[in-house]
mmCIF file of C-alpha atoms and ligand atoms in Angstrom:
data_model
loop_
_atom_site.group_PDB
_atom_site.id
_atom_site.type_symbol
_atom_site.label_atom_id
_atom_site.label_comp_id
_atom_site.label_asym_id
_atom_site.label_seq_id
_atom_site.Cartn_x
_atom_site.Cartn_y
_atom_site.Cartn_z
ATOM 1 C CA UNK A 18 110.099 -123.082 199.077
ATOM 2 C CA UNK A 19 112.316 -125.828 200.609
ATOM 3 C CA UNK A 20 115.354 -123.537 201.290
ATOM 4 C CA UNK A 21 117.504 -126.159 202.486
ATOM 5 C CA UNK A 22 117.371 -127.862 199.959
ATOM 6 C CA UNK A 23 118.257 -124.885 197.057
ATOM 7 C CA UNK A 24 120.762 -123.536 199.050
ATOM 8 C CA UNK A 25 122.456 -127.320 199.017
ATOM 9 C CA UNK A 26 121.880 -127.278 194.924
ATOM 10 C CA UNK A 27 123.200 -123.539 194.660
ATOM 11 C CA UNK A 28 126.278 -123.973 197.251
ATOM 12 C CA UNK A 29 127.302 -126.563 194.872
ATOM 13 C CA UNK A 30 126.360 -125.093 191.383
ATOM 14 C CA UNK A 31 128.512 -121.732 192.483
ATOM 15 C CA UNK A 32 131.211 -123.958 194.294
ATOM 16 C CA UNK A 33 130.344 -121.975 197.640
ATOM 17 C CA UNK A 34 131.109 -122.595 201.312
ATOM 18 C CA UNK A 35 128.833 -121.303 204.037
ATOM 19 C CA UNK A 36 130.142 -120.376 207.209
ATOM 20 C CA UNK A 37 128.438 -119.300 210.460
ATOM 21 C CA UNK A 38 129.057 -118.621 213.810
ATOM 22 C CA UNK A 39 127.284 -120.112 217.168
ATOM 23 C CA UNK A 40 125.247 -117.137 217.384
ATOM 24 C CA UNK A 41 123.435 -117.362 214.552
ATOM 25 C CA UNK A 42 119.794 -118.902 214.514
ATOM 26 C CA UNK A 43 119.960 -122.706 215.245
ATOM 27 C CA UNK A 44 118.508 -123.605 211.652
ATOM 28 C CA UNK A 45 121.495 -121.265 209.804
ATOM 29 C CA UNK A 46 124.056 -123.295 212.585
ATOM 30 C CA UNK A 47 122.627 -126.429 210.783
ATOM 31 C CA UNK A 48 122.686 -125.546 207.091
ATOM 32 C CA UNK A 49 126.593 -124.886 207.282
ATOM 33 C CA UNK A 50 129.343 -126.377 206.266
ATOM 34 C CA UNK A 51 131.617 -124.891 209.096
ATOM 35 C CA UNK A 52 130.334 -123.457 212.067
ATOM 36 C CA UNK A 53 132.421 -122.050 214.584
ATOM 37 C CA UNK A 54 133.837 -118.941 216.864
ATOM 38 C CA UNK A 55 135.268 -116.288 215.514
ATOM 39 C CA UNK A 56 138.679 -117.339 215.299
ATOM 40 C CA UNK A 57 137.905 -120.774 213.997
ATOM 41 C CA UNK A 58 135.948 -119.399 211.397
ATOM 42 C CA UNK A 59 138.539 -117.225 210.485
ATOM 43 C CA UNK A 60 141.279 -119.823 210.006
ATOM 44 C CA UNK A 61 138.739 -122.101 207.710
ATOM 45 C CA UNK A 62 137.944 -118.272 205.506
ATOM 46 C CA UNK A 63 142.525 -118.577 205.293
ATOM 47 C CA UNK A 64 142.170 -122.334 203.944
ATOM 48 C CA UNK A 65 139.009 -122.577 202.277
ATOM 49 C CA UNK A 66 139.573 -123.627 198.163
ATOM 50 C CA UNK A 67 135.980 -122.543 197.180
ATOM 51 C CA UNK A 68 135.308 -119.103 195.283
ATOM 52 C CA UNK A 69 132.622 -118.268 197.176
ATOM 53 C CA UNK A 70 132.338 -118.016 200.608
ATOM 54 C CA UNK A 71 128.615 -116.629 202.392
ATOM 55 C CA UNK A 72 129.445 -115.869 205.585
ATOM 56 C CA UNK A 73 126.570 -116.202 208.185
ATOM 57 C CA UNK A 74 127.599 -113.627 210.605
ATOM 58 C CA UNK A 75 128.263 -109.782 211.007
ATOM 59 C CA UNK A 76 130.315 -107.840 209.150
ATOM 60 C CA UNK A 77 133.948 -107.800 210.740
ATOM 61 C CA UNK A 78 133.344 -111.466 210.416
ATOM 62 C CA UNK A 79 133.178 -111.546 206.812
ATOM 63 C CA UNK A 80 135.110 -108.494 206.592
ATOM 64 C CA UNK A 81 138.076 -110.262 207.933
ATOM 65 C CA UNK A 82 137.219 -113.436 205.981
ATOM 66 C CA UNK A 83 137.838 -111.009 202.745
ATOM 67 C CA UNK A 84 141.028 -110.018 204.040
ATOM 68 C CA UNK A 85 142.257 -113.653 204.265
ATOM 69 C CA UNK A 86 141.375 -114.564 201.296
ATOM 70 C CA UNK A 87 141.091 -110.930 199.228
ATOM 71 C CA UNK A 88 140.799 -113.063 196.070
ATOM 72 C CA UNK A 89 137.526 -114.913 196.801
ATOM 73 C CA UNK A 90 134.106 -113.349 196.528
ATOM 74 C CA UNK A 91 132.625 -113.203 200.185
ATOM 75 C CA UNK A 92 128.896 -112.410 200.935
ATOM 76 C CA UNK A 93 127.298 -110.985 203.867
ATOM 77 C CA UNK A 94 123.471 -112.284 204.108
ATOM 78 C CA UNK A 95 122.404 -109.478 205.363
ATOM 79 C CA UNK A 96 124.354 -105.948 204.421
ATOM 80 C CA UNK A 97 123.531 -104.312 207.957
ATOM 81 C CA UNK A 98 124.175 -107.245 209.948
ATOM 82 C CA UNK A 99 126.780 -105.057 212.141
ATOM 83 C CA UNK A 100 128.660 -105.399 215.465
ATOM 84 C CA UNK A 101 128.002 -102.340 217.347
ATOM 85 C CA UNK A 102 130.944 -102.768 218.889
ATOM 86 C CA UNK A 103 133.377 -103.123 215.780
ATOM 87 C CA UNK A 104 131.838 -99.127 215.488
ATOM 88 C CA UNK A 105 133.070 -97.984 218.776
ATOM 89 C CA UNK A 106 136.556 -97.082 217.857
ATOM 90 C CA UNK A 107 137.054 -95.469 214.498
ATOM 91 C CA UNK A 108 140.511 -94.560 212.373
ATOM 92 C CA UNK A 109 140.385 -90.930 212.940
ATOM 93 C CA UNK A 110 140.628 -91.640 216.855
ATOM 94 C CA UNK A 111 142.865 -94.269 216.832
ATOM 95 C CA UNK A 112 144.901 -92.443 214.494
ATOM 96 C CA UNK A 113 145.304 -89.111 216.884
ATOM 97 C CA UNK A 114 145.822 -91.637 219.503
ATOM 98 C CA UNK A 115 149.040 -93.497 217.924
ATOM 99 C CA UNK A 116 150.091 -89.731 217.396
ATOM 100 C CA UNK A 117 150.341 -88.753 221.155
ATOM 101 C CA UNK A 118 151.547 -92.508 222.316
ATOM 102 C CA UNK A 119 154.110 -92.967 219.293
ATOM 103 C CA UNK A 120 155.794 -96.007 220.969
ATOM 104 C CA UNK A 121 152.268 -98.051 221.644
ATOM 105 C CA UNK A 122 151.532 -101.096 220.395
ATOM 106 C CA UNK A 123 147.998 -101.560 219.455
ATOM 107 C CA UNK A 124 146.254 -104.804 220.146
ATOM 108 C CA UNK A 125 142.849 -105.002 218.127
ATOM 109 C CA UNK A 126 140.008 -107.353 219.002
ATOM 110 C CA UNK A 127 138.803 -108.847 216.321
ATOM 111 C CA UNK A 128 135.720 -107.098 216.725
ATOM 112 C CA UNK A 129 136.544 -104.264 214.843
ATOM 113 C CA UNK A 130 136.634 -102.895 211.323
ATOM 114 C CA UNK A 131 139.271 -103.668 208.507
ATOM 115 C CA UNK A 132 140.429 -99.834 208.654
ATOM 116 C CA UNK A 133 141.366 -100.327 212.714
ATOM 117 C CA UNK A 134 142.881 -103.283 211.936
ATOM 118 C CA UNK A 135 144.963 -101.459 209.574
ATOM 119 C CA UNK A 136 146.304 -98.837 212.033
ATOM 120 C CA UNK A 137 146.922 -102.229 214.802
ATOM 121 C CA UNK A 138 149.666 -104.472 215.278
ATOM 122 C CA UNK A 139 148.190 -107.237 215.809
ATOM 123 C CA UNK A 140 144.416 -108.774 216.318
ATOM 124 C CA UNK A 141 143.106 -111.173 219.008
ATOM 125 C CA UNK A 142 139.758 -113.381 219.217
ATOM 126 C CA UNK A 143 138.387 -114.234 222.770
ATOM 127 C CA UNK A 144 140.377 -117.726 222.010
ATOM 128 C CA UNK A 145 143.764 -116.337 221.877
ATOM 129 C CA UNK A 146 143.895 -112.953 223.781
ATOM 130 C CA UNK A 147 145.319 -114.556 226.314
ATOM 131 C CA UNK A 148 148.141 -116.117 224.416
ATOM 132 C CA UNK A 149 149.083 -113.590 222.237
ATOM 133 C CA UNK A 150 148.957 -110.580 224.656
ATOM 134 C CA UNK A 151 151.373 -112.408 227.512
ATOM 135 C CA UNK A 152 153.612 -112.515 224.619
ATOM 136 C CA UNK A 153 153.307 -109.097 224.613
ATOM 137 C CA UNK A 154 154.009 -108.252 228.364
ATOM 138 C CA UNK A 155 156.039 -105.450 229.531
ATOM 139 C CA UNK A 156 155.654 -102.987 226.547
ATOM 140 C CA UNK A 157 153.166 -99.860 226.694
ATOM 141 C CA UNK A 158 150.003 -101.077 224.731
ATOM 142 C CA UNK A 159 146.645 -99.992 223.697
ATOM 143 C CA UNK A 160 143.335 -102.408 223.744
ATOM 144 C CA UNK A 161 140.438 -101.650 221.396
ATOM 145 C CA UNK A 162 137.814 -101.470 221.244
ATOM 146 C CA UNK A 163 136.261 -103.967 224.455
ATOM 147 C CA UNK A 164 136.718 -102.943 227.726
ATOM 148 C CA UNK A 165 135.517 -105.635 229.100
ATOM 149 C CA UNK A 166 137.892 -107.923 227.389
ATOM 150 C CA UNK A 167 140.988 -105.186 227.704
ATOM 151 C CA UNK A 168 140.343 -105.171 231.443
ATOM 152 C CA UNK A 169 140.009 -108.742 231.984
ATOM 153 C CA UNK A 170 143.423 -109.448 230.146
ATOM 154 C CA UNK A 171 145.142 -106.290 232.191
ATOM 155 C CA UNK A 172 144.019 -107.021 235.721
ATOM 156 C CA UNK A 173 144.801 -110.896 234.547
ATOM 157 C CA UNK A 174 148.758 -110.297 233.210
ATOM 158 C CA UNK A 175 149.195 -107.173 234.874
ATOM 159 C CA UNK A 176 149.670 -104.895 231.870
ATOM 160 C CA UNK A 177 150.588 -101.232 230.856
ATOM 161 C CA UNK A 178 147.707 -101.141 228.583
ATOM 162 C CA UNK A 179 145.290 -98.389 228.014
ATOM 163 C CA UNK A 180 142.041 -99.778 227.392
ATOM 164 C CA UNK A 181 139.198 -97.697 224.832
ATOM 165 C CA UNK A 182 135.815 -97.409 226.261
ATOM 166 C CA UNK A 183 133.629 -100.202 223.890
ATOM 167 C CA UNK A 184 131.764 -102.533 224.573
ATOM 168 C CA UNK A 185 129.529 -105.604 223.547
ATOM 169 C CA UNK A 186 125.996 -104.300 224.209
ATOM 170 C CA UNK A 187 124.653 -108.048 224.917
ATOM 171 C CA UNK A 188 127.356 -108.917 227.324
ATOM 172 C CA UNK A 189 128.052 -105.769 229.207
ATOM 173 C CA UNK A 190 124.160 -105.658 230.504
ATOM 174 C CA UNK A 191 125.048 -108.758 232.381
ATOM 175 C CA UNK A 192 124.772 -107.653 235.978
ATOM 176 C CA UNK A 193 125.295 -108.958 239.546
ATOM 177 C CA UNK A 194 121.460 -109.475 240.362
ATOM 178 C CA UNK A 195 120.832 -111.710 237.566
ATOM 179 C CA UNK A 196 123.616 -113.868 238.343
ATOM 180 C CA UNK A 197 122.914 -114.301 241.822
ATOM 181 C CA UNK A 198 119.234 -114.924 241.051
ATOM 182 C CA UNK A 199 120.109 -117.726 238.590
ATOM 183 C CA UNK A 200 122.950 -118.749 240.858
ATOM 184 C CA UNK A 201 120.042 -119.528 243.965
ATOM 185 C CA UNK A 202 117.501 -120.730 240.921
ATOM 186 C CA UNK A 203 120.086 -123.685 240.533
ATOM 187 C CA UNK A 204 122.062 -123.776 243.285
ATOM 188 C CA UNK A 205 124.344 -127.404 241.473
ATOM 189 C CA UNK A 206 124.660 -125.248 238.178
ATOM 190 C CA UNK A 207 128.250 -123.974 237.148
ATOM 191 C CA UNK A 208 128.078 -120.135 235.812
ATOM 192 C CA UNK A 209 129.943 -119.639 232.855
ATOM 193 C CA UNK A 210 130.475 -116.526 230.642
ATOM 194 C CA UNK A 211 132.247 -114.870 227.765
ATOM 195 C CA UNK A 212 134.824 -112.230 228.411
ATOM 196 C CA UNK A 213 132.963 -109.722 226.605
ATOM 197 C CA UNK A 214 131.083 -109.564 230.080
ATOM 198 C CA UNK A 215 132.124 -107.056 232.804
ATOM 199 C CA UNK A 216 135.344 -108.119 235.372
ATOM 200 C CA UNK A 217 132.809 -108.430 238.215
ATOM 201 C CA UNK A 218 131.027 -111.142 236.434
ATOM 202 C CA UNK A 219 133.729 -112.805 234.863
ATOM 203 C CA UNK A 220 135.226 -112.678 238.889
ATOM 204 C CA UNK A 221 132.328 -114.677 240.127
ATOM 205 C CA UNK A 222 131.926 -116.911 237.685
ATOM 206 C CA UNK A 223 132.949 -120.589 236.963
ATOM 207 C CA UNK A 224 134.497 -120.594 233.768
ATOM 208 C CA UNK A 225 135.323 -117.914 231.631
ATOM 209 C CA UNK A 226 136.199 -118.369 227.959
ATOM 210 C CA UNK A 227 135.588 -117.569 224.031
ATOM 211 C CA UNK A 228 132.264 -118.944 222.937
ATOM 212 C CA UNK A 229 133.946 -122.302 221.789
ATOM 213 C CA UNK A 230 135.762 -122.770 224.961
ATOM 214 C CA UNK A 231 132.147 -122.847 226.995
ATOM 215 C CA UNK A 232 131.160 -125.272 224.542
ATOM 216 C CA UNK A 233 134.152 -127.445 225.277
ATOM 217 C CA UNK A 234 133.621 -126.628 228.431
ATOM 218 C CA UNK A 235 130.308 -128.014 229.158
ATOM 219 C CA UNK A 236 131.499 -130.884 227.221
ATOM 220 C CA UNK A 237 134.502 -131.880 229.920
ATOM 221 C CA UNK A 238 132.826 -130.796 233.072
ATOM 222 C CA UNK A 239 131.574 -133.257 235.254
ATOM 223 C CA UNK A 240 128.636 -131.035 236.374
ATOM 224 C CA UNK A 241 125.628 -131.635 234.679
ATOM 225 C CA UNK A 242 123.828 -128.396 234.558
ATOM 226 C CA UNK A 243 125.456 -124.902 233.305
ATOM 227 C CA UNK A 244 124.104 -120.735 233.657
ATOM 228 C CA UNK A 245 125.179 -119.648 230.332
ATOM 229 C CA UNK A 246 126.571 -115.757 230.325
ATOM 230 C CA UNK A 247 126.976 -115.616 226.719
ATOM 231 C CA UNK A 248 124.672 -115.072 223.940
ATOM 232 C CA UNK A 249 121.771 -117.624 223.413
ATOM 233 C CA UNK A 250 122.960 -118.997 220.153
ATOM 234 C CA UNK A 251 125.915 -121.650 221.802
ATOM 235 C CA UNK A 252 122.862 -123.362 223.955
ATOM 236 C CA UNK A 253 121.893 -125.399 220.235
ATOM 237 C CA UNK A 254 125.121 -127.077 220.009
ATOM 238 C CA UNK A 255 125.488 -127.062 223.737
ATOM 239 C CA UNK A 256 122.153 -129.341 223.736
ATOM 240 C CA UNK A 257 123.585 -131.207 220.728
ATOM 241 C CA UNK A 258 126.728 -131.581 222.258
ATOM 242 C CA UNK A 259 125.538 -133.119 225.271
ATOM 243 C CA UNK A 260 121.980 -134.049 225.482
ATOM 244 C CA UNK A 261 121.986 -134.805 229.093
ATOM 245 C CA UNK A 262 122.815 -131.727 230.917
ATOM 246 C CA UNK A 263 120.713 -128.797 231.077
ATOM 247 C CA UNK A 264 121.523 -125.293 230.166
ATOM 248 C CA UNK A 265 119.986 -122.183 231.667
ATOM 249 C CA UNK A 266 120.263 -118.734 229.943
ATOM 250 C CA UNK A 267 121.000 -116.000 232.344
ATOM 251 C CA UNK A 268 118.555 -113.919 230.952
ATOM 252 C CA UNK A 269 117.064 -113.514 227.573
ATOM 253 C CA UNK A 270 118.282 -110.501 227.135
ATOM 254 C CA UNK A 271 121.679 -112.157 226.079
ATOM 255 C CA UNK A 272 120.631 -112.470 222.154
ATOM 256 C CA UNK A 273 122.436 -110.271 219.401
ATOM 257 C CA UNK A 274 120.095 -108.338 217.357
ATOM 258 C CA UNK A 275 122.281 -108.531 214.836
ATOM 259 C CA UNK A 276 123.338 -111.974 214.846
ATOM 260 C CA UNK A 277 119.608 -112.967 214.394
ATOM 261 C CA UNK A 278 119.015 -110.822 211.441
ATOM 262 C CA UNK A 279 120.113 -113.843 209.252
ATOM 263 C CA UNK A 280 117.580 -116.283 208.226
ATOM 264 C CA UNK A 281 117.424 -118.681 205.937
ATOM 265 C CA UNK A 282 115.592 -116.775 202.932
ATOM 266 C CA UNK A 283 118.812 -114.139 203.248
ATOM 267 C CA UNK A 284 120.786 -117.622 203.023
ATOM 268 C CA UNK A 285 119.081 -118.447 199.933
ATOM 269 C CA UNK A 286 118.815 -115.174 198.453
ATOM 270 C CA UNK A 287 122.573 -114.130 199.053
ATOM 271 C CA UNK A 288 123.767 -117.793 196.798
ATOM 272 C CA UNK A 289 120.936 -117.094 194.308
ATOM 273 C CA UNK A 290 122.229 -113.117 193.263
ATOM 274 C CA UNK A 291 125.642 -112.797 194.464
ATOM 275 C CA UNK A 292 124.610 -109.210 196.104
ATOM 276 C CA UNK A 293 125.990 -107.447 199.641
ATOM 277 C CA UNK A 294 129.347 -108.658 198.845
ATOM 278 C CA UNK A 295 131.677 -107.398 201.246
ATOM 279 C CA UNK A 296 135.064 -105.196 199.394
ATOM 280 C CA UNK A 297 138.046 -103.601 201.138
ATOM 281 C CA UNK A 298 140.332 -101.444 199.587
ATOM 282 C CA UNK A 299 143.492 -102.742 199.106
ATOM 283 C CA UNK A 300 145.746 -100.757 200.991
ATOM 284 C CA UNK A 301 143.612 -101.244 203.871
ATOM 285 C CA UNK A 302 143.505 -105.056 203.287
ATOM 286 C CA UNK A 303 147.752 -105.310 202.856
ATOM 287 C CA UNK A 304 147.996 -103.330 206.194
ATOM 288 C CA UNK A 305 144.773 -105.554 207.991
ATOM 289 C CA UNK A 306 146.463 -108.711 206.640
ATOM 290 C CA UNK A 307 149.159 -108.063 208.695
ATOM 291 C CA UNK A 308 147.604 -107.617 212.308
ATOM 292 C CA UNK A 309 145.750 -111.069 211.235
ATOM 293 C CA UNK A 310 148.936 -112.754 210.269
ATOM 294 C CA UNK A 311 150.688 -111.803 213.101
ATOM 295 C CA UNK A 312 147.619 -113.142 215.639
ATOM 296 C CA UNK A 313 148.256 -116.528 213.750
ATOM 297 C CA UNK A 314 151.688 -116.441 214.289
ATOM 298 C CA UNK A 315 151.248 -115.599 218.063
ATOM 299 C CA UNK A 316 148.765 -117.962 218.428
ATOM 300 C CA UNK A 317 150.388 -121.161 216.980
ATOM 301 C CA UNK A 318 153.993 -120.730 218.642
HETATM 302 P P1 LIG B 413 133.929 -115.367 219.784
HETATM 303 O O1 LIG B 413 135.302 -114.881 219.474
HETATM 304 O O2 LIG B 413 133.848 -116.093 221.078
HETATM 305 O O3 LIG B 413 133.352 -116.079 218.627
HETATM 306 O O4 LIG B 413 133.029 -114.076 220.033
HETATM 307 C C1 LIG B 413 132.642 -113.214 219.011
HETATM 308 C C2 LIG B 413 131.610 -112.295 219.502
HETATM 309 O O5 LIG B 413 131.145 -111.456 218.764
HETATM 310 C C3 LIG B 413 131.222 -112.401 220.877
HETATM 311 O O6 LIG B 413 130.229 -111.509 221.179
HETATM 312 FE FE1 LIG B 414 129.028 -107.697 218.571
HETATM 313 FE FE2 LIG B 414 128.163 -108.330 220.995
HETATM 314 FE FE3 LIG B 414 126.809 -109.168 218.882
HETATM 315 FE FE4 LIG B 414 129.200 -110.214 219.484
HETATM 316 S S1 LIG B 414 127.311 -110.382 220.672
HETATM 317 S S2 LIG B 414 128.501 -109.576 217.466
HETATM 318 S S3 LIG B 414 130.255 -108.401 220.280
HETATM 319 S S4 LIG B 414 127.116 -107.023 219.509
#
């Protein structure tokens, strides 16, 4: 079956918009109509006017997509497609938490589920943590669930925060060998990473920023080869992007299981019967809705 080509004649039959993010296989990146980080693709899942939205991604992705817009239908290709980090802080801990630190604010990656959301005051992407947590400077907070990310922005602004324990399998294994291998490999490359890696990385690296900012990255710099730190999925539009230079994965370990469970037959099959569509009860949505709307606002000031 040519699946391009059906899921072009279904996406407009149903009046659908497919979304993915840059770690999703490079063929799903190039049947989409947006394709973006997380926080881009979250703005366009706000906007969007279609009913149907198939979100090529994992599920707090699509997840939060349904809390922006709780009155569209929004479809996961792949039910289990998870984030194994979104599961490292759950309700019933974060709830007993915000009972012993009554006066904390909590600051939730976006990496997380709708229910944490809920119990946070406001959310953050890679692309704004930076922005909307300096705003948020001199109270006590809380960071779940990356502490990779939550250390990163406290050693950065100098923060009472608490940080939880998570982390992003792919980006945590990153360690000091590997980089200085690659680093003596190509001695004229720039090392770049996503913050999801550990502080010692991030420290001897080049760049550090959210997966679109290394793409815009590689884009500006005058250097003409890069050591990408992040997961495998950005080098396709990095190569699109700029045919010229040459990217280097650190190591191939830095590919998301999950991310890659989405092919284009789950593409297909997800437009053609409408199934693993992604719900959230209401009261959880109002409450998630919030965190999200308050990231915007912090973001855009
Ligand atoms: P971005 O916010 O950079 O899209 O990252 C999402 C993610 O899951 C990184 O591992
Ligand atoms: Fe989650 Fe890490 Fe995969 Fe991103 S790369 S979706 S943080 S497991």
């Amino acid at each position: 079956m040519d699946y391009i080509k059906e899921i072009e004649r279904l996406k407009k039959e149903k009046n659908a918009v497919i979304l993915a993010h840059y770690y999703q296989h490079p063929e799903v990146q190039d049947i989409a109509d947006y394709l973006g980080d997380s926080l881009a693709l979250s703005r366009i899942a706000a906007k969007t006017d279609k009913e149907l939205i198939v979100f090529c991604g994992v599920h707090f992705m699509a997840e939060t997509a349904k809390i922006l817009s709780p009155s569209k239908k929004v479809l996961l290709p792949v039910k289990n497609a998870g984030c194994p980090m979104a599961e490292m802080v759950n309700e019933t801990k974060l709830k007993l938490y915000k009972e012993e630190h009554p006066d904390v604010k909590v600051i939730c990656y976006v990496n997380s589920t709708a229910r944490v959301k809920a119990l946070s005051d406001v959310c953050v992407t890679s692309s704004n943590a930076e922005k909307v947590i300096s705003q948020y400077k001199g109270q006590k907070l809380l960071y779940v669930p990356d502490k990779n990310l939550g250390t990163y922005l406290k050693d950065k602004f100098d923060l009472d925060m608490d940080v939880w324990k998570g982390f992003c399998c792919v980006h945590n294994d990153v360690n000091k060998e590997q980089v200085i291998e690659a680093k003596n490999k190509y001695p004229n490359a720039e090392f770049i990473v996503h913050p999801e890696c550990q502080l010692e990385i991030v420290k001897i690296s080049d760049f550090v920023g959210s997966t679109k900012s290394l793409l815009e990255y590689v884009q500006k710099s005058d250097c003409e080869e890069f050591i990408i730190g992040t997961e495998k999925g950005i080098i396709h539009q990095m190569k699109l992007a700029c045919p010229n230079k040459k990217f280097y994965l650190l190591t191939e370990n830095l590919a998301c299981y999950d991310m890659k469970l989405t092919h284009l037959e789950d593409v297909y099959n997800a437009l053609l019967n409408e199934e693993s569509e992604i719900t959230v009860e209401e009261h959880i949505q109002i409450n998630a809705l919030k965190a999200l709307e308050n990231m915007f606002y912090y973001t855009d000031r």
